[in-house]
């Protein structure tokens, strides 16, 4: 058995919560395969091992049977083989190509304008509270053709789902809130899904209701589960990516100036943000067989915590990994939003994030409009930026000042 958490940084400790990056370095160098007694799992921190866990089919997603299904229902991320391929083919067209560019890009642009316009004359804002936490959820609600006035409920639901997903300490209140959310979301969505089947419109929910690939269609429960995970994964990660990207640029004024001058660099800034401060720091897998890795052997049937936040700062893969640099030549933006990405923020292999291009589009639009509306953008004087989270991680707040009337 590898070393235990008693001899190494503890992922559940306050010290780790405050600054996981210094702990990641210790884990990579001294404890690349760590048995964590409190969670009953093995921890991987080196790039080569986490990459393998995402690509090699000996690492399964059966963990989602207990980690996700109790709140979502059975989702795409739990499936494998033909079932996974068929269901991915049903949903993927909505998040790429013509449907994304022609149908959903205008929705994204309008939602960004709606949130940013009231901020133009203020001269100050909190990018997290005033924009990032609302923007991706509003976009998803509009894409689905749902009632945007219900935004607070959707926001509460996805917050509870994300908390359940990362509840390694097994807090009973978080568990209860997750189960309550499952029931509330089902009670809301199932009647809407059935109505949309009867009267389909020009929206994502209607497309899901009518989609069919090789004789396979999505059931009401399939659609409800997909929407549940779309709110959680699509909302939480894009929210944190936007605020982290802006925060990283504000702490690197020269790079912010370059992005202002050339908005094509937003994609590079996002790619580097996904590496440097990824919205998702950990993904879990389970092993089908014994697996030999750089730090030792993981037995069959084990739960494995794959530390994306650690792997993305592995010096064996990235030069000067603890520096934010949108111009680095070891992270090409042209492949950063595909299954060929070098960062691991979207996972890899057959479970590569189906919404990667949607997230890229939202971030490019949102950050571009923020820069247009906020000339002379700087951090609020004397503010200290604080990150929160274990599974997902991002800025607690991002107070800024700018020249009003941009």
Coordinates of C-alpha atoms in Angstrom, one line a residue:
X1 CA 0.0 0.0 0.0
X2 CA 1.3 3.5 -0.8
X3 CA 2.0 6.2 1.9
X4 CA -1.1 7.4 3.7
X5 CA -2.4 10.9 4.2
X6 CA -0.9 11.0 7.7
X7 CA 2.5 11.5 6.1
X8 CA 1.4 13.8 3.3
X9 CA -0.8 16.8 2.5
X10 CA -4.4 16.0 3.4
X11 CA -6.9 17.0 0.7
X12 CA -9.6 17.6 3.4
X13 CA -7.5 19.8 5.6
X14 CA -7.9 23.6 6.0
X15 CA -4.4 24.1 4.8
X16 CA -5.1 22.3 1.6
X17 CA -8.4 24.3 1.1
X18 CA -6.5 27.6 1.5
X19 CA -3.7 26.7 -0.9
X20 CA -3.8 23.4 -2.8
X21 CA -1.0 24.4 -5.2
X22 CA 1.8 24.1 -2.7
X23 CA 0.4 20.7 -1.6
X24 CA 0.1 19.6 -5.2
X25 CA 3.9 20.1 -5.6
X26 CA 4.6 17.9 -2.6
X27 CA 2.2 15.2 -3.8
X28 CA 3.7 15.1 -7.3
X29 CA 7.3 14.9 -6.0
X30 CA 6.9 12.7 -2.9
X31 CA 3.5 11.0 -2.9
X32 CA 2.5 10.5 -6.6
X33 CA 0.3 7.6 -5.5
X34 CA -1.3 8.3 -2.1
X35 CA -3.8 6.2 -0.1
X36 CA -6.3 8.6 1.6
X37 CA -7.8 6.7 4.5
X38 CA -10.6 9.2 5.2
X39 CA -12.2 8.9 1.7
X40 CA -11.1 5.4 1.0
X41 CA -9.4 6.4 -2.3
X42 CA -6.1 6.6 -4.1
X43 CA -4.9 10.0 -5.1
X44 CA -3.0 10.7 -8.4
X45 CA -1.2 14.0 -8.9
X46 CA 1.3 13.5 -11.8
X47 CA 0.4 14.5 -15.3
X48 CA 1.3 11.1 -16.8
X49 CA -0.9 9.2 -14.3
X50 CA -3.9 11.5 -14.5
X51 CA -3.7 11.5 -18.3
X52 CA -3.7 7.7 -18.3
X53 CA -6.7 7.6 -15.9
X54 CA -8.7 9.6 -18.4
X55 CA -7.6 7.7 -21.5
X56 CA -7.2 4.0 -20.3
X57 CA -10.5 2.1 -20.2
X58 CA -9.3 0.2 -17.1
X59 CA -10.3 3.4 -15.3
X60 CA -14.1 3.4 -15.4
X61 CA -16.8 6.0 -14.5
X62 CA -18.7 3.6 -12.2
X63 CA -18.1 6.0 -9.4
X64 CA -20.8 8.2 -10.8
X65 CA -23.3 5.6 -9.8
X66 CA -22.9 6.9 -6.2
X67 CA -21.4 10.3 -6.9
X68 CA -23.9 11.6 -9.4
X69 CA -26.9 9.3 -9.9
X70 CA -28.5 9.9 -6.6
X71 CA -29.1 13.6 -7.6
X72 CA -29.0 13.5 -11.4
X73 CA -30.3 10.1 -12.4
X74 CA -28.3 8.1 -14.9
X75 CA -26.3 10.4 -17.2
X76 CA -24.0 10.3 -20.2
X77 CA -20.9 10.3 -18.0
X78 CA -21.8 6.9 -16.5
X79 CA -22.3 5.2 -19.8
X80 CA -19.8 3.2 -21.9
X81 CA -19.6 1.4 -25.2
X82 CA -22.5 1.7 -27.7
X83 CA -24.8 3.2 -25.1
X84 CA -22.4 6.0 -24.5
X85 CA -21.7 6.6 -28.2
X86 CA -25.5 6.7 -29.0
X87 CA -26.4 9.1 -26.2
X88 CA -23.4 11.4 -26.9
X89 CA -24.4 11.5 -30.6
X90 CA -27.9 12.6 -29.5
X91 CA -26.7 15.6 -27.5
X92 CA -23.3 16.7 -29.1
X93 CA -24.7 18.5 -32.2
X94 CA -26.2 21.2 -29.9
X95 CA -22.8 22.2 -28.6
X96 CA -20.8 22.6 -31.8
X97 CA -21.0 23.7 -35.5
X98 CA -24.0 25.3 -37.0
X99 CA -26.3 25.0 -34.1
X100 CA -23.9 26.6 -31.7
X101 CA -22.9 29.4 -34.2
X102 CA -26.2 30.2 -35.7
X103 CA -28.8 29.4 -33.0
X104 CA -27.0 29.8 -29.7
X105 CA -24.3 32.4 -30.3
X106 CA -27.0 35.2 -30.5
X107 CA -28.4 33.9 -27.2
X108 CA -25.0 34.0 -25.5
X109 CA -24.3 37.5 -26.8
X110 CA -27.7 38.9 -25.7
X111 CA -27.4 37.4 -22.2
X112 CA -24.0 39.0 -21.8
X113 CA -25.3 42.4 -22.9
X114 CA -28.3 42.1 -20.5
X115 CA -26.0 41.6 -17.5
X116 CA -23.2 44.0 -18.5
X117 CA -25.2 47.0 -19.7
X118 CA -26.4 48.0 -16.1
X119 CA -22.7 48.0 -15.0
X120 CA -21.3 50.4 -17.6
X121 CA -21.9 53.6 -15.6
X122 CA -21.1 52.2 -12.2
X123 CA -17.3 52.4 -12.2
X124 CA -17.1 49.4 -10.0
X125 CA -18.4 45.8 -9.9
X126 CA -17.9 42.4 -8.6
X127 CA -17.3 40.2 -11.7
X128 CA -18.3 37.1 -9.7
X129 CA -21.5 38.3 -8.1
X130 CA -22.6 40.7 -10.9
X131 CA -21.8 38.7 -13.9
X132 CA -20.1 35.3 -13.8
X133 CA -22.5 33.5 -11.4
X134 CA -25.5 34.5 -13.5
X135 CA -24.3 34.4 -17.1
X136 CA -23.9 30.7 -17.9
X137 CA -27.1 29.7 -16.1
X138 CA -29.1 32.4 -18.0
X139 CA -27.6 31.1 -21.2
X140 CA -28.6 27.5 -20.5
X141 CA -32.1 28.6 -19.5
X142 CA -32.6 30.5 -22.7
X143 CA -31.1 27.7 -24.8
X144 CA -33.6 25.2 -23.3
X145 CA -36.5 27.6 -23.8
X146 CA -37.3 27.8 -20.1
X147 CA -38.6 30.7 -18.0
X148 CA -35.7 32.9 -17.1
X149 CA -37.6 34.3 -14.1
X150 CA -36.9 31.0 -12.5
X151 CA -33.1 31.8 -12.5
X152 CA -32.8 31.9 -8.7
X153 CA -34.3 28.3 -8.4
X154 CA -32.0 27.0 -11.1
X155 CA -29.0 28.7 -9.4
X156 CA -29.9 27.1 -6.1
X157 CA -30.4 23.7 -7.6
X158 CA -27.0 23.7 -9.4
X159 CA -25.2 25.0 -6.3
X160 CA -26.7 22.1 -4.3
X161 CA -25.8 19.5 -6.9
X162 CA -22.2 20.7 -7.2
X163 CA -21.9 20.6 -3.4
X164 CA -23.3 17.0 -3.4
X165 CA -20.8 16.1 -6.1
X166 CA -17.8 17.3 -4.0
X167 CA -19.1 16.1 -0.6
X168 CA -16.1 14.0 0.3
X169 CA -16.6 14.7 4.0
X170 CA -20.1 13.2 3.8
X171 CA -21.8 16.2 5.4
X172 CA -25.4 15.0 6.0
X173 CA -26.9 18.4 5.3
X174 CA -25.3 18.6 1.9
X175 CA -26.5 15.1 1.1
X176 CA -30.1 16.0 2.2
X177 CA -30.0 19.2 0.1
X178 CA -28.8 17.2 -2.9
X179 CA -31.7 14.7 -2.6
X180 CA -34.2 17.5 -2.2
X181 CA -32.9 19.2 -5.3
X182 CA -33.3 15.9 -7.3
X183 CA -37.0 15.8 -6.3
X184 CA -37.6 19.5 -6.9
X185 CA -35.9 19.5 -10.3
X186 CA -37.8 16.4 -11.5
X187 CA -41.1 17.8 -10.3
X188 CA -40.4 21.0 -12.4
X189 CA -38.8 19.5 -15.5
X190 CA -40.7 16.3 -16.3
X191 CA -44.0 18.1 -17.0
X192 CA -42.1 20.7 -19.1
X193 CA -40.4 17.9 -21.1
X194 CA -43.7 16.1 -21.7
X195 CA -45.3 19.4 -22.9
X196 CA -42.4 20.1 -25.2
X197 CA -42.7 16.6 -26.7
X198 CA -46.3 17.5 -27.6
X199 CA -45.5 21.0 -28.8
X200 CA -41.8 21.2 -29.9
X201 CA -40.2 24.6 -30.5
X202 CA -37.0 25.9 -31.8
X203 CA -34.9 25.3 -28.6
X204 CA -32.5 22.9 -27.1
X205 CA -35.1 21.1 -25.0
X206 CA -37.2 20.4 -28.1
X207 CA -34.2 19.2 -30.0
X208 CA -33.4 16.7 -27.2
X209 CA -37.1 15.6 -27.1
X210 CA -37.1 14.9 -30.9
X211 CA -33.5 13.6 -31.4
X212 CA -33.0 10.1 -32.6
X213 CA -29.8 8.3 -33.6
X214 CA -29.9 4.7 -35.0
X215 CA -33.3 4.1 -33.4
X216 CA -32.2 5.4 -30.0
X217 CA -34.1 8.4 -28.5
X218 CA -33.9 10.0 -25.0
X219 CA -36.6 9.1 -22.4
X220 CA -38.1 11.8 -20.2
X221 CA -35.8 10.7 -17.4
X222 CA -32.7 10.8 -19.8
X223 CA -33.5 14.4 -20.7
X224 CA -34.1 15.4 -17.1
X225 CA -30.8 13.9 -16.0
X226 CA -28.9 15.6 -18.9
X227 CA -30.4 19.0 -18.0
X228 CA -29.5 18.4 -14.4
X229 CA -25.9 17.8 -15.2
X230 CA -25.9 20.6 -17.8
X231 CA -26.9 23.1 -15.1
X232 CA -24.2 21.8 -12.7
X233 CA -21.4 21.2 -15.1
X234 CA -22.1 23.9 -17.6
X235 CA -23.0 26.5 -15.0
X236 CA -20.4 25.9 -12.3
X237 CA -17.4 25.5 -14.6
X238 CA -18.1 28.4 -17.0
X239 CA -18.9 30.7 -14.0
X240 CA -15.5 29.9 -12.5
X241 CA -13.6 30.0 -15.8
X242 CA -14.7 33.5 -16.5
X243 CA -13.9 35.0 -13.1
X244 CA -10.6 33.1 -13.0
X245 CA -9.5 34.3 -16.4
X246 CA -10.3 37.9 -15.6
X247 CA -8.5 37.6 -12.3
X248 CA -5.5 36.1 -13.9
X249 CA -5.3 38.9 -16.4
X250 CA -5.7 41.6 -13.8
X251 CA -2.7 40.1 -11.9
X252 CA -0.7 40.2 -15.1
X253 CA -1.3 43.7 -16.5
X254 CA 0.9 43.2 -19.5
X255 CA -1.1 40.2 -20.7
X256 CA -4.4 42.0 -20.0
X257 CA -3.1 44.9 -22.3
X258 CA -2.3 42.3 -25.0
X259 CA -5.8 40.8 -24.8
X260 CA -7.4 44.2 -25.0
X261 CA -5.4 44.9 -28.1
X262 CA -6.1 41.5 -29.7
X263 CA -9.3 39.8 -28.7
X264 CA -8.3 36.6 -30.5
X265 CA -6.0 36.1 -27.5
X266 CA -9.0 35.5 -25.2
X267 CA -8.9 31.8 -26.4
X268 CA -5.3 31.6 -25.4
X269 CA -6.0 33.2 -22.1
X270 CA -8.8 30.7 -21.4
X271 CA -6.6 27.8 -22.4
X272 CA -3.9 29.0 -19.9
X273 CA -6.6 29.6 -17.2
X274 CA -7.9 26.0 -17.7
X275 CA -4.3 24.9 -17.0
X276 CA -3.3 27.3 -14.3
X277 CA -6.5 27.7 -12.3
X278 CA -8.9 25.1 -13.7
X279 CA -12.6 25.3 -12.6
X280 CA -12.5 21.5 -11.9
X281 CA -9.6 20.4 -9.7
X282 CA -10.6 16.7 -9.2
X283 CA -12.3 14.0 -11.2
X284 CA -12.9 10.5 -9.8
X285 CA -12.5 7.2 -11.5
X286 CA -12.8 3.5 -10.5
X287 CA -10.4 0.7 -11.6
X288 CA -11.5 -2.4 -13.4
X289 CA -8.2 -4.2 -12.8
X290 CA -4.9 -3.7 -11.0
X291 CA -3.1 -0.8 -12.6
X292 CA 0.7 0.0 -12.4
X293 CA 1.5 3.7 -12.3
X294 CA 4.5 5.9 -11.7
X295 CA 4.0 5.7 -7.9
X296 CA 3.0 2.0 -7.6
X297 CA 0.0 -0.3 -8.1
X298 CA -3.7 0.5 -7.7
X299 CA -5.8 -2.6 -6.9
X300 CA -8.8 -3.5 -9.0
X301 CA -12.1 -2.0 -7.7
X302 CA -10.4 1.0 -6.2
X303 CA -11.7 4.6 -6.2
X304 CA -9.2 7.0 -7.7
X305 CA -9.1 10.8 -7.2
X306 CA -7.4 12.4 -10.2
X307 CA -6.0 15.8 -9.3
X308 CA -6.3 17.9 -12.4
X309 CA -5.1 21.0 -10.5
X310 CA -1.9 19.2 -9.7
X311 CA -1.3 17.5 -13.1
X312 CA -1.8 20.8 -14.9
X313 CA 1.2 22.2 -13.0
X314 CA 3.5 19.3 -13.6
X315 CA 7.0 20.6 -14.7
X316 CA 7.5 17.4 -16.7
X317 CA 4.7 18.7 -19.0
X318 CA 4.7 22.5 -18.8
X319 CA 7.6 24.9 -18.5
X320 CA 7.5 27.2 -15.5
X321 CA 4.2 25.7 -14.5
X322 CA 3.4 28.0 -11.6
X323 CA 3.4 31.1 -13.8
X324 CA 0.4 32.3 -15.8
X325 CA 1.5 32.9 -19.4
X326 CA -0.9 33.1 -22.2
X327 CA 2.0 33.1 -24.7
X328 CA 3.5 29.8 -23.6
X329 CA 4.4 27.5 -26.5
X330 CA 3.5 24.2 -24.8
X331 CA -0.2 24.9 -24.7
X332 CA -1.5 25.6 -28.2
X333 CA -4.9 27.2 -28.2
X334 CA -5.9 25.6 -31.5
X335 CA -6.3 22.2 -29.8
X336 CA -7.1 23.4 -26.2
X337 CA -10.9 22.9 -26.7
X338 CA -10.7 19.5 -28.3
X339 CA -9.9 15.9 -27.2
X340 CA -6.3 16.7 -28.2
X341 CA -5.9 19.4 -25.5
X342 CA -2.7 19.3 -23.4
X343 CA -4.3 20.6 -20.3
X344 CA -6.6 18.2 -18.5
X345 CA -9.4 20.5 -17.4
X346 CA -12.0 18.9 -19.8
X347 CA -10.7 15.4 -19.1
X348 CA -9.7 13.3 -22.1
X349 CA -10.7 10.2 -24.1
X350 CA -14.3 9.2 -24.6
X351 CA -15.5 11.3 -21.7
X352 CA -14.0 14.5 -22.9
X353 CA -16.3 17.4 -22.0
X354 CA -19.1 17.5 -24.6
X355 CA -19.7 21.2 -23.8
X356 CA -16.1 22.4 -24.3
X357 CA -16.9 24.6 -27.4
X358 CA -20.0 26.0 -25.7
X359 CA -17.9 27.0 -22.7
X360 CA -15.2 28.5 -25.0
X361 CA -17.9 30.6 -26.9
X362 CA -19.4 31.8 -23.6
X363 CA -16.1 32.9 -22.2
X364 CA -15.0 34.6 -25.4
X365 CA -18.2 36.5 -25.6
X366 CA -18.5 37.3 -21.9
X367 CA -14.9 38.4 -21.4
X368 CA -14.9 40.4 -24.7
X369 CA -18.0 42.3 -23.7
X370 CA -16.7 42.9 -20.2
X371 CA -13.5 44.4 -21.6
X372 CA -15.5 46.6 -24.0
X373 CA -17.7 47.9 -21.2
X374 CA -14.9 48.4 -18.6
X375 CA -11.9 50.4 -19.9
X376 CA -9.0 51.0 -17.5
X377 CA -10.0 47.8 -15.6
X378 CA -8.1 47.2 -12.4
X379 CA -8.5 45.3 -9.2
X380 CA -10.2 47.1 -6.3
X381 CA -7.5 48.7 -4.2
X382 CA -6.2 46.5 -1.4
X383 CA -8.4 43.5 -2.3
X384 CA -7.1 40.0 -1.8
X385 CA -8.4 37.4 -4.2
X386 CA -9.5 34.2 -2.5
X387 CA -10.2 30.9 -4.1
X388 CA -12.7 28.3 -2.6
X389 CA -13.5 24.7 -3.4
X390 CA -12.0 21.2 -3.6
X391 CA -13.7 19.5 -6.6
X392 CA -14.5 22.7 -8.3
X393 CA -12.6 25.8 -7.4
X394 CA -12.8 29.5 -8.2
X395 CA -12.7 33.0 -6.9
X396 CA -15.0 33.9 -4.0
X397 CA -15.3 37.5 -5.4
X398 CA -13.6 39.7 -7.9
X399 CA -14.1 43.4 -7.1
X400 CA -12.9 45.7 -9.8
X401 CA -12.8 49.4 -10.8
X402 CA -13.0 50.9 -14.3
X403 CA -13.7 54.0 -16.2
X404 CA -17.5 54.4 -16.2
X405 CA -19.4 54.7 -19.5
X406 CA -17.3 52.4 -21.5

